[in-house]
Short mmCIF file of C-alpha atoms and ligand atoms in Angstrom, two decimals:
data_model
loop_
_atom_site.label_atom_id
_atom_site.label_comp_id
_atom_site.label_asym_id
_atom_site.label_seq_id
_atom_site.Cartn_x
_atom_site.Cartn_y
_atom_site.Cartn_z
CA MET K 216 -2.32 21.31 4.90
CA PRO K 217 -5.50 19.69 3.53
CA PRO K 218 -7.75 21.89 1.43
CA SER K 219 -10.58 23.21 3.59
CA ALA K 220 -13.99 24.08 2.29
CA SER K 221 -14.74 26.85 4.79
CA PRO K 222 -12.44 29.80 5.55
CA VAL K 223 -10.57 29.50 8.85
CA GLU K 224 -10.75 32.21 11.54
CA VAL K 225 -7.32 32.83 13.07
CA LEU K 226 -6.64 33.93 16.70
CA SER K 227 -9.03 34.51 19.55
CA PRO K 228 -8.57 37.33 22.11
CA VAL K 229 -6.70 36.52 25.33
CA GLN K 230 -8.39 37.42 28.63
CA ASN K 231 -6.27 39.22 31.23
CA SER K 232 -7.83 39.98 34.61
CA SER K 233 -4.86 39.85 37.00
CA PRO K 234 -4.66 43.03 39.16
CA VAL K 235 -2.23 45.82 38.31
CA ARG K 236 -0.19 47.94 40.75
CA ILE K 237 -0.86 51.57 41.58
CA LEU K 238 1.77 53.60 43.44
CA LEU K 239 0.44 56.16 45.93
CA VAL K 240 3.11 58.71 47.04
CA ASP K 241 2.33 61.17 49.86
CA ASP K 242 4.24 62.22 52.95
CA ASP K 243 0.96 62.59 54.85
CA GLU K 244 -0.25 59.33 56.38
CA ALA K 245 -3.86 60.60 56.55
CA ASN K 246 -3.81 61.38 52.81
CA LEU K 247 -2.46 57.93 52.04
CA LEU K 248 -5.24 56.42 54.13
CA SER K 249 -7.98 58.36 52.34
CA LEU K 250 -6.45 57.54 48.89
CA THR K 251 -6.38 53.87 49.84
CA ALA K 252 -10.00 54.00 51.00
CA THR K 253 -11.05 55.63 47.73
CA LEU K 254 -9.22 53.27 45.40
CA GLU K 255 -9.58 49.99 47.28
CA CYS K 256 -12.82 49.15 45.52
CA LEU K 257 -11.02 49.01 42.14
CA GLY K 258 -9.60 45.68 43.29
CA GLN K 259 -6.01 46.49 42.24
CA GLU K 260 -2.77 46.30 44.25
CA LEU K 261 -2.07 49.61 46.00
CA VAL K 262 1.58 50.28 46.91
CA LEU K 263 2.22 53.12 49.39
CA ALA K 264 5.31 55.39 49.55
CA ARG K 265 5.85 58.19 52.08
CA SER K 266 8.58 60.01 50.12
CA GLY K 267 9.99 60.45 46.64
CA GLU K 268 12.96 58.23 47.53
CA GLU K 269 10.70 55.43 48.72
CA ALA K 270 8.66 55.76 45.52
CA LEU K 271 11.80 55.38 43.42
CA ARG K 272 12.79 52.30 45.38
CA HIS K 273 9.41 50.68 44.54
CA LEU K 274 9.87 51.63 40.91
CA LEU K 275 13.15 49.75 40.87
CA GLU K 276 11.28 46.57 41.70
CA HIS K 277 7.92 46.86 39.95
CA ASP K 278 6.05 48.34 37.06
CA PHE K 279 2.97 50.41 37.85
CA ALA K 280 -0.21 51.08 35.95
CA ALA K 281 -0.25 54.64 37.40
CA ILE K 282 1.53 56.79 39.98
CA LEU K 283 -0.39 59.22 42.20
CA LEU K 284 2.21 61.76 43.30
CA ASP K 285 1.86 64.44 45.94
CA VAL K 286 3.60 67.59 44.65
CA LYS K 287 4.55 69.03 47.97
CA MET K 288 6.76 66.71 49.97
CA PRO K 289 9.75 67.37 52.24
CA GLY K 290 13.10 66.39 50.73
CA MET K 291 12.58 65.34 47.12
CA ASP K 292 9.29 66.93 46.10
CA GLY K 293 6.79 65.48 43.64
CA LEU K 294 8.16 67.32 40.60
CA GLU K 295 11.75 66.20 41.28
CA THR K 296 10.50 62.65 41.83
CA ALA K 297 8.58 62.81 38.54
CA GLU K 298 11.73 63.94 36.74
CA MET K 299 13.65 60.97 38.11
CA ILE K 300 10.79 58.65 37.14
CA ARG K 301 10.76 60.00 33.59
CA ASN K 302 14.52 59.65 33.25
CA ARG K 303 14.35 55.95 33.89
CA LYS K 304 13.65 53.91 30.80
CA ARG K 305 11.43 51.40 32.56
CA SER K 306 9.06 54.02 33.98
CA LYS K 307 9.35 56.56 31.16
CA ASN K 308 5.76 56.06 30.04
CA THR K 309 4.08 55.30 33.35
CA PRO K 310 1.17 57.75 33.75
CA ILE K 311 1.65 60.22 36.63
CA LEU K 312 -1.27 61.95 38.35
CA PHE K 313 -0.14 64.90 40.47
CA LEU K 314 -2.00 65.63 43.67
CA THR K 315 -1.64 69.21 44.77
CA GLY K 316 -3.19 71.44 47.43
CA PHE K 317 -3.36 74.63 45.38
CA ARG K 318 -3.25 75.71 41.78
CA ASN K 319 0.25 76.94 40.84
CA ASP K 320 0.75 77.61 37.13
CA ASP K 321 4.51 77.05 37.39
CA HIS K 322 3.88 73.66 38.86
CA LEU K 323 1.34 72.92 36.21
CA PHE K 324 3.67 73.76 33.32
CA ARG K 325 6.59 71.94 34.81
CA GLY K 326 4.39 69.02 35.69
CA TYR K 327 2.98 68.71 32.16
CA ASP K 328 6.50 69.17 30.78
CA LEU K 329 7.54 66.19 32.86
CA GLY K 330 4.81 64.17 31.26
CA ALA K 331 2.12 64.45 33.91
CA VAL K 332 -1.10 63.05 32.70
CA ASP K 333 -3.31 65.03 35.02
CA PHE K 334 -3.49 67.24 38.09
CA LEU K 335 -5.95 66.65 40.91
CA PHE K 336 -6.55 69.39 43.41
CA LYS K 337 -7.12 68.76 47.07
CA PRO K 338 -9.57 68.17 48.59
CA ILE K 339 -9.83 65.31 46.20
CA VAL K 340 -13.28 64.22 45.07
CA PRO K 341 -13.21 60.41 45.51
CA GLU K 342 -15.44 59.65 42.46
CA VAL K 343 -13.25 61.78 40.18
CA LEU K 344 -10.08 60.16 41.46
CA ARG K 345 -11.56 56.67 41.17
CA SER K 346 -12.76 57.17 37.58
CA LYS K 347 -9.42 58.68 36.49
CA VAL K 348 -7.42 55.85 38.06
CA ALA K 349 -9.85 53.28 36.59
CA VAL K 350 -8.98 54.61 33.12
CA PHE K 351 -5.27 54.01 33.78
CA VAL K 352 -5.98 50.55 35.13
CA ASP K 353 -7.84 49.69 31.92
CA LEU K 354 -5.07 51.21 29.87
CA ALA K 355 -2.42 49.17 31.65
CA LYS K 356 -4.45 46.00 31.29
CA ASN K 357 -5.00 46.59 27.59
CA THR K 358 -1.30 47.33 27.10
CA ALA K 359 -0.41 44.06 28.84
CA LEU K 360 -2.97 42.26 26.74
CA LEU K 361 -1.57 43.76 23.59
CA ARG K 362 1.95 42.79 24.59
CA GLU K 363 0.78 39.26 25.26
CA HIS K 364 -0.96 39.09 21.87
CA THR K 365 2.10 40.43 20.17
CA VAL K 366 4.25 37.71 21.74
CA ILE K 367 1.73 34.99 20.79
CA LEU K 368 1.43 36.37 17.31
CA GLY K 369 5.19 36.52 17.00
CA GLN K 370 5.50 32.90 18.12
CA ALA K 371 2.70 31.78 15.81
CA GLU K 372 4.26 33.59 12.91
CA LEU K 373 7.64 32.07 13.69
CA ARG K 374 6.10 28.61 13.81
CA PHE K 375 4.16 29.25 10.62
CA ARG K 376 7.25 30.52 8.83
CA SER K 377 9.42 27.59 9.89
CA LEU K 378 6.69 25.19 8.77
CA LEU K 379 6.43 27.04 5.52
CA GLU K 380 10.18 26.97 4.97
CA ALA K 381 10.53 23.30 5.86
CA ALA K 382 7.76 22.25 3.48
CA PRO K 383 8.89 20.11 0.53
CA ASP K 384 6.39 21.85 -1.77
CA ALA K 385 6.17 25.42 -2.97
CA MET K 386 3.72 27.30 -0.74
CA LEU K 387 2.29 30.73 -1.39
CA ILE K 388 -0.20 33.05 0.19
CA THR K 389 -2.05 35.27 -2.24
CA ASN K 390 -5.12 37.43 -2.15
CA GLU K 391 -8.23 36.33 -3.98
CA ALA K 392 -6.97 37.85 -7.22
CA GLY K 393 -3.78 35.79 -7.04
CA GLU K 394 -1.45 38.64 -6.01
CA ILE K 395 1.40 37.06 -4.07
CA GLU K 396 1.92 38.12 -0.45
CA LEU K 397 4.16 35.41 0.97
CA VAL K 398 6.21 32.52 -0.47
CA ASN K 399 8.52 29.88 1.00
CA SER K 400 12.03 29.10 -0.15
CA ARG K 401 10.88 26.04 -2.13
CA THR K 402 8.89 28.45 -4.32
CA GLU K 403 12.05 30.44 -5.05
CA GLU K 404 13.94 27.24 -5.75
CA LEU K 405 11.24 25.71 -7.97
CA PHE K 406 10.50 28.74 -10.09
CA GLY K 407 13.92 30.44 -9.97
CA TRP K 408 12.55 33.83 -8.82
CA PRO K 409 13.66 35.58 -5.59
CA ARG K 410 10.85 36.26 -3.14
CA GLU K 411 11.27 40.06 -3.36
CA ILE K 412 10.21 39.90 -7.00
CA LEU K 413 7.54 37.27 -6.43
CA ARG K 414 5.91 39.45 -3.77
CA GLU K 415 5.02 42.00 -6.45
CA ARG K 416 3.65 39.50 -8.95
CA ASN K 417 0.59 37.41 -9.59
CA LEU K 418 0.37 33.65 -9.25
CA LYS K 419 -0.55 33.58 -12.94
CA MET K 420 3.07 34.43 -13.77
CA LEU K 421 4.12 31.07 -12.24
CA VAL K 422 1.07 29.07 -13.27
CA PRO K 423 -0.61 30.75 -16.25
CA GLY K 424 -3.57 28.34 -16.07
CA TRP K 425 -4.47 29.45 -12.53
CA THR K 426 -7.80 31.18 -12.15
CA GLU K 427 -9.81 32.38 -9.21
CA ALA K 428 -12.03 29.37 -9.91
CA ALA K 429 -9.12 27.06 -9.00
CA GLN K 430 -9.88 27.50 -5.30
CA VAL K 431 -10.67 24.73 -2.84
CA ARG K 432 -9.50 21.83 -5.00
CA SER K 433 -6.50 20.15 -6.50
CA ILE K 434 -5.81 20.54 -10.18
CA GLU K 435 -2.97 19.64 -12.47
CA LEU K 436 -1.61 22.59 -14.44
CA VAL K 437 1.60 23.68 -16.12
CA GLY K 438 4.17 25.69 -14.14
CA VAL K 439 6.60 28.09 -15.82
CA LYS K 440 10.11 28.67 -14.45
CA ARG K 441 12.04 31.92 -14.73
CA ASP K 442 13.96 30.57 -17.75
CA GLY K 443 10.69 29.72 -19.51
CA GLN K 444 10.97 25.98 -18.87
CA GLU K 445 7.57 24.38 -18.35
CA PHE K 446 6.79 21.52 -15.95
CA PRO K 447 3.67 19.69 -14.78
CA CYS K 448 2.46 20.69 -11.33
CA GLU K 449 -0.40 20.00 -8.96
CA LEU K 450 -2.07 22.97 -7.27
CA THR K 451 -4.06 22.75 -4.06
CA CYS K 452 -5.73 26.00 -3.05
CA SER K 453 -7.45 26.65 0.28
CA PRO K 454 -9.11 29.91 1.27
CA LEU K 455 -8.19 31.24 4.71
CA ARG K 456 -9.84 34.11 6.58
CA ILE K 457 -7.30 36.12 8.57
CA GLU K 458 -8.67 39.05 10.58
CA GLY K 459 -11.61 39.36 8.27
CA ASN K 460 -9.55 39.26 5.05
CA MET K 461 -9.70 36.37 2.63
CA VAL K 462 -6.36 34.96 1.54
CA ILE K 463 -5.63 31.92 -0.61
CA TYR K 464 -3.14 29.41 0.63
CA THR K 465 -1.72 27.57 -2.37
CA VAL K 466 0.53 24.51 -2.43
CA ILE K 467 2.34 23.79 -5.70
CA ARG K 468 3.86 20.36 -6.15
CA ASP K 469 6.23 19.55 -8.98
CA ILE K 470 4.83 16.29 -10.42
CA THR K 471 7.45 15.77 -13.14
CA GLU K 472 8.71 12.60 -11.44
CA ARG K 473 5.19 11.28 -10.89
CA ARG K 474 4.31 11.88 -14.54
CA ARG K 475 7.53 10.20 -15.60
CA ALA K 476 6.70 7.16 -13.44
CA GLU K 477 3.13 7.08 -14.80
CA ASP K 478 4.44 7.30 -18.36
CA HIS K 479 6.90 4.53 -17.60
CA ILE K 480 4.11 2.31 -16.23
CA ARG K 481 1.93 3.16 -19.25
CA ARG K 482 4.78 2.25 -21.59
CA LEU K 483 5.40 -0.97 -19.68
CA ASN K 484 1.72 -1.86 -19.94
CA VAL K 485 1.68 -1.18 -23.66
CA ASP K 486 4.83 -3.27 -24.02
CA LEU K 487 3.30 -6.04 -21.93
CA GLU K 488 0.11 -6.03 -23.99
CA ARG K 489 2.18 -6.13 -27.16
CA ARG K 490 4.21 -9.04 -25.85
CA VAL K 491 1.11 -10.91 -24.73
CA ALA K 492 -0.42 -10.37 -28.19
CA LEU K 493 2.81 -11.54 -29.82
CA ARG K 494 2.99 -14.60 -27.56
CA THR K 495 -0.65 -15.42 -28.29
CA LEU K 496 0.09 -15.14 -32.00
CA GLU K 497 3.17 -17.34 -31.63
CA LEU K 498 1.13 -19.90 -29.67
CA THR K 499 -1.64 -19.85 -32.26
CA ARG K 500 0.94 -20.34 -35.00
CA SER K 501 2.74 -23.12 -33.17
CA ASN K 502 -0.61 -24.79 -32.45
CA GLU K 503 -1.46 -24.55 -36.11
CA ALA K 504 1.94 -26.00 -36.97
CA LEU K 505 1.38 -28.73 -34.39
CA GLN K 506 -2.02 -29.54 -35.83
CA GLN K 507 -0.53 -29.68 -39.33
CA PHE K 508 2.22 -31.93 -38.09
CA ASN K 509 -0.35 -34.13 -36.33
CA TRP K 510 -2.30 -34.33 -39.57
CA ALA K 511 0.90 -35.21 -41.42
CA VAL K 512 1.69 -37.99 -38.91
CA SER K 513 -1.76 -39.53 -39.04
CA HIS K 514 -2.33 -39.23 -42.79
CA ASP K 515 0.88 -38.64 -44.70
CA LEU K 516 3.02 -41.03 -42.64
CA LYS K 517 0.69 -43.52 -41.03
CA GLU K 518 -1.43 -44.26 -44.11
CA PRO K 519 1.43 -45.25 -46.44
CA LEU K 520 2.97 -47.18 -43.54
CA ARG K 521 -0.31 -49.09 -43.09
CA THR K 522 -0.23 -49.91 -46.82
CA VAL K 523 3.39 -51.07 -46.56
CA LEU K 524 2.48 -53.25 -43.57
CA ILE K 525 -0.58 -54.79 -45.28
CA PHE K 526 1.42 -55.68 -48.38
CA LEU K 527 4.35 -56.95 -46.36
CA GLN K 528 2.02 -59.18 -44.37
CA LEU K 529 0.32 -60.41 -47.61
CA PHE K 530 3.74 -61.07 -49.04
CA GLN K 531 4.72 -62.94 -45.89
CA ARG K 532 1.61 -65.16 -46.17
CA GLU K 533 1.97 -65.85 -49.89
CA THR K 534 5.68 -66.53 -50.11
CA HIS K 535 6.31 -69.82 -48.36
CA GLU K 536 9.07 -70.83 -50.69
CA LEU K 537 11.48 -68.14 -49.62
CA PRO K 538 14.76 -69.32 -48.14
CA ASP K 539 14.93 -69.09 -44.31
CA SER K 540 17.32 -66.15 -44.34
CA SER K 541 15.02 -64.12 -46.60
CA GLN K 542 12.04 -65.13 -44.44
CA GLU K 543 13.92 -63.82 -41.43
CA HIS K 544 14.73 -60.57 -43.21
CA LEU K 545 11.10 -60.17 -44.14
CA ASP K 546 10.04 -60.75 -40.51
CA ARG K 547 12.49 -58.08 -39.39
CA VAL K 548 11.16 -55.58 -41.94
CA VAL K 549 7.59 -56.28 -40.74
CA GLY K 550 8.75 -55.88 -37.10
CA ALA K 551 10.46 -52.57 -37.90
CA ALA K 552 7.40 -51.28 -39.77
CA LYS K 553 5.20 -52.23 -36.78
CA ARG K 554 7.56 -50.42 -34.46
CA ILE K 555 7.43 -47.32 -36.69
CA GLU K 556 3.65 -47.50 -36.47
CA LEU K 557 3.90 -47.74 -32.68
CA LEU K 558 6.24 -44.75 -32.53
CA LEU K 559 3.97 -42.74 -34.80
CA ASN K 560 1.01 -43.52 -32.53
CA GLY K 561 3.09 -42.40 -29.56
CA LEU K 562 4.10 -39.25 -31.39
CA GLN K 563 0.47 -38.56 -32.18
CA ASN K 564 -0.44 -38.88 -28.51
CA TYR K 565 2.41 -36.60 -27.60
CA LEU K 566 1.28 -33.98 -30.15
CA PHE K 567 -2.26 -34.23 -28.83
CA ALA K 568 -1.05 -33.62 -25.25
CA SER K 569 0.99 -30.60 -26.41
CA ASP K 570 -1.88 -28.92 -28.23
CA SER K 571 -2.89 -26.01 -25.98
CA SER K 572 -6.10 -25.44 -27.95
CA GLU K 573 -7.36 -28.76 -26.59
CA GLY K 574 -9.07 -29.28 -23.24
CA ALA K 575 -10.58 -26.69 -20.91
CA ALA K 576 -10.34 -26.73 -17.09
CA GLU K 577 -13.15 -28.39 -15.15
CA VAL K 578 -13.78 -29.57 -11.60
CA VAL K 579 -12.11 -32.97 -11.32
CA ASP K 580 -12.43 -35.45 -8.49
CA VAL K 581 -8.93 -36.94 -8.54
CA GLY K 582 -10.01 -39.88 -6.35
CA GLU K 583 -12.60 -40.80 -8.92
CA VAL K 584 -10.05 -40.57 -11.80
CA LEU K 585 -7.74 -42.93 -9.93
CA SER K 586 -10.38 -45.51 -9.03
CA SER K 587 -11.60 -45.70 -12.63
CA LEU K 588 -7.97 -46.22 -13.73
CA GLN K 589 -7.67 -48.95 -11.10
CA GLN K 590 -10.65 -50.63 -12.79
CA GLN K 591 -9.16 -50.26 -16.27
CA LEU K 592 -5.79 -51.67 -15.18
CA SER K 593 -7.28 -54.42 -13.00
CA ASP K 594 -6.00 -57.25 -15.27
CA GLN K 595 -2.44 -55.92 -15.33
CA LEU K 596 -2.53 -55.27 -11.60
CA ALA K 597 -3.81 -58.78 -10.95
CA GLU K 598 -1.18 -60.28 -13.22
CA ALA K 599 1.55 -58.42 -11.33
CA VAL K 600 -0.06 -59.34 -7.97
CA ALA K 601 0.11 -55.67 -7.20
CA ASP K 602 -1.24 -53.86 -4.17
CA LEU K 603 -2.45 -50.39 -5.22
CA GLU K 604 -3.19 -48.06 -2.32
CA ILE K 605 -4.93 -44.75 -3.07
CA GLY K 606 -4.88 -42.16 -0.25
CA PRO K 607 -7.40 -39.33 0.29
CA MET K 608 -7.61 -37.25 -2.89
CA PRO K 609 -8.76 -33.66 -3.48
CA VAL K 610 -11.11 -32.16 -6.02
CA VAL K 611 -9.15 -29.82 -8.27
CA LYS K 612 -9.88 -27.56 -11.20
CA THR K 613 -7.92 -28.97 -14.11
CA ASN K 614 -8.26 -30.79 -17.42
CA ARG K 615 -9.55 -34.27 -16.73
CA GLY K 616 -8.32 -35.89 -19.97
CA LEU K 617 -4.72 -34.78 -19.50
CA LEU K 618 -4.63 -35.69 -15.82
CA ASP K 619 -6.09 -39.10 -16.60
CA ARG K 620 -3.39 -39.71 -19.19
CA VAL K 621 -0.60 -38.71 -16.77
CA PHE K 622 -1.80 -41.06 -14.01
CA GLN K 623 -2.36 -43.84 -16.53
CA ASN K 624 1.23 -43.61 -17.85
CA LEU K 625 2.70 -43.46 -14.36
CA LEU K 626 0.67 -46.43 -13.06
CA THR K 627 1.44 -48.47 -16.19
CA ASN K 628 5.15 -47.75 -15.76
CA ALA K 629 5.02 -48.74 -12.08
CA ILE K 630 3.58 -52.10 -13.18
CA LYS K 631 5.99 -52.44 -16.15
CA TYR K 632 9.16 -51.64 -14.24
CA ARG K 633 8.50 -53.82 -11.19
CA SER K 634 11.21 -55.89 -9.52
CA GLY K 635 11.01 -59.44 -8.28
CA ASN K 636 9.32 -58.40 -5.00
CA PRO K 637 5.52 -58.31 -4.64
CA LEU K 638 4.55 -54.98 -6.22
CA ARG K 639 3.28 -52.21 -3.97
CA ILE K 640 2.07 -48.91 -5.43
CA ALA K 641 0.91 -46.02 -3.26
CA VAL K 642 -0.71 -42.82 -4.55
CA SER K 643 -1.01 -39.88 -2.14
CA ALA K 644 -1.76 -36.15 -2.26
CA GLU K 645 -0.41 -33.33 -0.17
CA ARG K 646 -1.35 -29.66 -0.21
CA ARG K 647 1.45 -27.11 0.15
CA ALA K 648 0.68 -23.36 -0.07
CA ARG K 649 -1.11 -22.91 -3.38
CA GLU K 650 -0.44 -26.28 -4.96
CA TRP K 651 -1.28 -29.94 -4.67
CA THR K 652 1.57 -32.43 -4.93
CA PHE K 653 0.66 -36.00 -5.96
CA SER K 654 3.11 -38.86 -5.37
CA ILE K 655 3.06 -42.25 -7.14
CA ARG K 656 5.44 -44.49 -5.26
CA ASP K 657 6.46 -48.00 -6.31
CA ASN K 658 8.95 -50.57 -5.02
CA GLY K 659 10.17 -51.40 -8.54
CA ILE K 660 13.61 -51.45 -10.15
CA GLY K 661 14.33 -47.77 -9.55
CA ILE K 662 16.20 -45.28 -11.75
CA PRO K 663 19.84 -44.16 -11.38
CA PRO K 664 20.02 -40.42 -10.51
CA GLU K 665 21.90 -39.52 -13.73
CA HIS K 666 18.80 -40.54 -15.74
CA HIS K 667 16.22 -38.66 -13.68
CA GLU K 668 15.87 -35.91 -16.28
CA LEU K 669 16.62 -37.85 -19.42
CA ILE K 670 13.67 -40.24 -19.04
CA PHE K 671 11.23 -37.34 -19.62
CA GLY K 672 12.64 -36.79 -23.16
CA VAL K 673 10.81 -37.93 -26.31
CA PHE K 674 11.62 -41.59 -27.18
CA LYS K 675 14.13 -41.75 -24.31
CA ARG K 676 14.24 -45.19 -22.67
CA LEU K 677 16.57 -47.02 -20.34
CA HIS K 678 15.57 -50.46 -21.69
CA ASN K 679 15.46 -51.99 -25.11
CA ASP K 680 12.24 -53.35 -26.57
CA ALA K 681 13.28 -56.92 -26.01
CA GLU K 682 13.71 -56.38 -22.25
CA VAL K 683 10.56 -54.33 -21.66
CA PRO K 684 8.37 -53.28 -24.59
CA GLY K 685 7.77 -49.56 -24.91
CA THR K 686 8.33 -46.47 -27.05
CA GLY K 687 9.88 -44.02 -24.60
CA ILE K 688 7.10 -41.50 -25.16
CA GLY K 689 5.00 -42.08 -21.98
CA LEU K 690 6.95 -39.81 -19.62
CA ALA K 691 7.42 -37.17 -22.36
CA ILE K 692 3.62 -37.07 -22.64
CA CYS K 693 3.35 -36.78 -18.82
CA LYS K 694 5.78 -33.84 -18.82
CA VAL K 695 4.11 -31.88 -21.57
CA ALA K 696 0.63 -32.57 -20.13
CA VAL K 697 1.58 -31.50 -16.58
CA GLU K 698 3.23 -28.34 -17.91
CA ARG K 699 0.07 -27.54 -19.83
CA LEU K 700 -1.86 -27.89 -16.57
CA GLY K 701 0.46 -25.28 -15.02
CA GLY K 702 2.47 -27.73 -12.91
CA ARG K 703 5.70 -29.72 -12.99
CA ILE K 704 6.79 -33.35 -12.76
CA TRP K 705 9.93 -34.98 -11.42
CA VAL K 706 11.17 -38.29 -10.04
CA GLU K 707 12.86 -39.24 -6.78
CA SER K 708 14.50 -42.62 -7.04
CA GLU K 709 17.52 -44.78 -6.43
CA PHE K 710 18.47 -47.69 -8.60
CA GLY K 711 17.06 -50.91 -7.09
CA ARG K 712 15.05 -49.12 -4.42
CA GLY K 713 11.83 -48.11 -6.13
CA SER K 714 10.74 -44.78 -7.60
CA THR K 715 8.46 -41.96 -6.56
CA PHE K 716 7.08 -39.85 -9.39
CA LYS K 717 5.80 -36.49 -8.17
CA LEU K 718 3.65 -33.95 -9.89
CA SER K 719 2.49 -30.64 -8.53
CA LEU K 720 -0.56 -28.78 -9.79
CA PRO K 721 -1.84 -25.30 -8.89
CA SER K 722 -4.71 -25.66 -6.40
CA ARG K 723 -7.00 -23.03 -8.12
CA ASP K 724 -9.68 -23.27 -5.38
P1 ADP E 1 8.56 -46.43 -21.94
O1 ADP E 1 7.95 -46.97 -20.72
O2 ADP E 1 7.75 -46.62 -23.15
O3 ADP E 1 9.96 -46.85 -22.10
P2 ADP E 1 8.45 -43.87 -20.67
O4 ADP E 1 8.68 -42.54 -21.25
O5 ADP E 1 7.18 -44.13 -19.97
O6 ADP E 1 8.65 -44.86 -21.85
O7 ADP E 1 9.63 -44.18 -19.68
C1 ADP E 1 10.96 -43.84 -20.02
C2 ADP E 1 11.93 -44.69 -19.24
O8 ADP E 1 11.89 -44.37 -17.89
C3 ADP E 1 11.57 -46.13 -19.26
O9 ADP E 1 12.14 -46.75 -20.38
C4 ADP E 1 12.16 -46.66 -17.98
O10 ADP E 1 13.48 -46.99 -18.17
C5 ADP E 1 12.09 -45.50 -17.06
N1 ADP E 1 10.96 -45.60 -16.12
C6 ADP E 1 9.75 -45.04 -16.25
N2 ADP E 1 8.97 -45.35 -15.19
C7 ADP E 1 9.71 -46.09 -14.36
C8 ADP E 1 9.48 -46.70 -13.08
N3 ADP E 1 8.32 -46.59 -12.44
N4 ADP E 1 10.48 -47.42 -12.52
C9 ADP E 1 11.68 -47.52 -13.15
N5 ADP E 1 11.94 -46.97 -14.34
C10 ADP E 1 10.99 -46.28 -14.96
#
């Protein structure tokens, strides 16, 4: 039941205006006629009986609001009839008005003994009779009304009690001071007290923090069980006005589980924050390490290598008298040193692409990136007599430098690893759910399926330098760059049937 701000008024009176029955018993037809004429205007149902026996027969079938009984009748007289009426349970309390021609004390005593409500002496004054009968009519109607109310009340109470008992929460009815009047079985179960004891106690025994001020709202307090165990609970109190008295309807919910779940979520959040902080620290450290390594490659390794190369080349120029074999050895050393320099450059590019502190996201027109690459590679494309087709491209939020490098490597490879056929390269984009997938398809030499993963490794190549020059770092750079952009890269290819490199990027609209 939701808390209500204003007290609720319970029950409204039931109207009952259906007519009641009045039994008129007299052996004299003329008397019956005059009684009928007098009482007709009351608008009730008048039932006539000409003897005590006939009266009893009517009483077997109906209840009457009042019986007007002539004392003097042949056969069973009025007093005998009254005795029979009184002896029957159903009519035991039906009011009897005796009609008698003369005042006889014996009759009076016996009549009152038999439960007569009144005596009317003939000749009967119509107004007196009418007003007396009207009183009984009202009485009967009120009794019926009361009975009806009692039934309704009983049903309402039954419904209320079954609702109360079926409720999953503890429910109590107290007065304004918190003295308990009614509890449901969940209350007994939750607090461990039987209802007989609870009915004599105050709500403060169960919830010490409860105050009169806790009305009309929900608050979280501490409940105390019979064994002293405390638990968190939520109280919702609503005032209710029943027959002019204020009562407080209180719902107590055990929120132990809810608290436990909240604590669990709080702990998870703390743990998550800690892990994020740790991961950030790890990333910062690995970036620092990466930067140091990058520095080491460009200064500590590349510089002495440059010196070695310069002196080797000087040596090569100055020493013409060397035997051919030594000259060849020298050439090979120079070649190897140049290759080391090439690999170090590749490694440097790879380290740069891996550095997550580099490059923020920006709005990038992919079509524009591709056409400027087409310009840059125009000589190589022309030399390969290549047809490069670029389909409709989206604008995405990403890092332009990294994306540019990925497309450049993939296009260069498509040119490098062409077959004897005229080269055709097609670049297309397709949106699926929340990502864009770009495809770079060529009709080149293709890649056997067993190498589809390997080729993305650092310095991994399927050809030696003499066949096709290269360092094996291009696709490794593509992989690390695409992963940094939040996407993935893979190849679909068959040996001899061309390759399609695919990369997907989050759309981030
Ligand atoms: P590199 O081209 O310097 O060898 P990559 O990392 O770019 O290094 O490529 C790795 C290997 O993958 C290449 O040696 C080549 O064998 C294969 N490969 C890459 N692109 C293609 C392609 N478009 N068609 C066929 N093979 C390819």
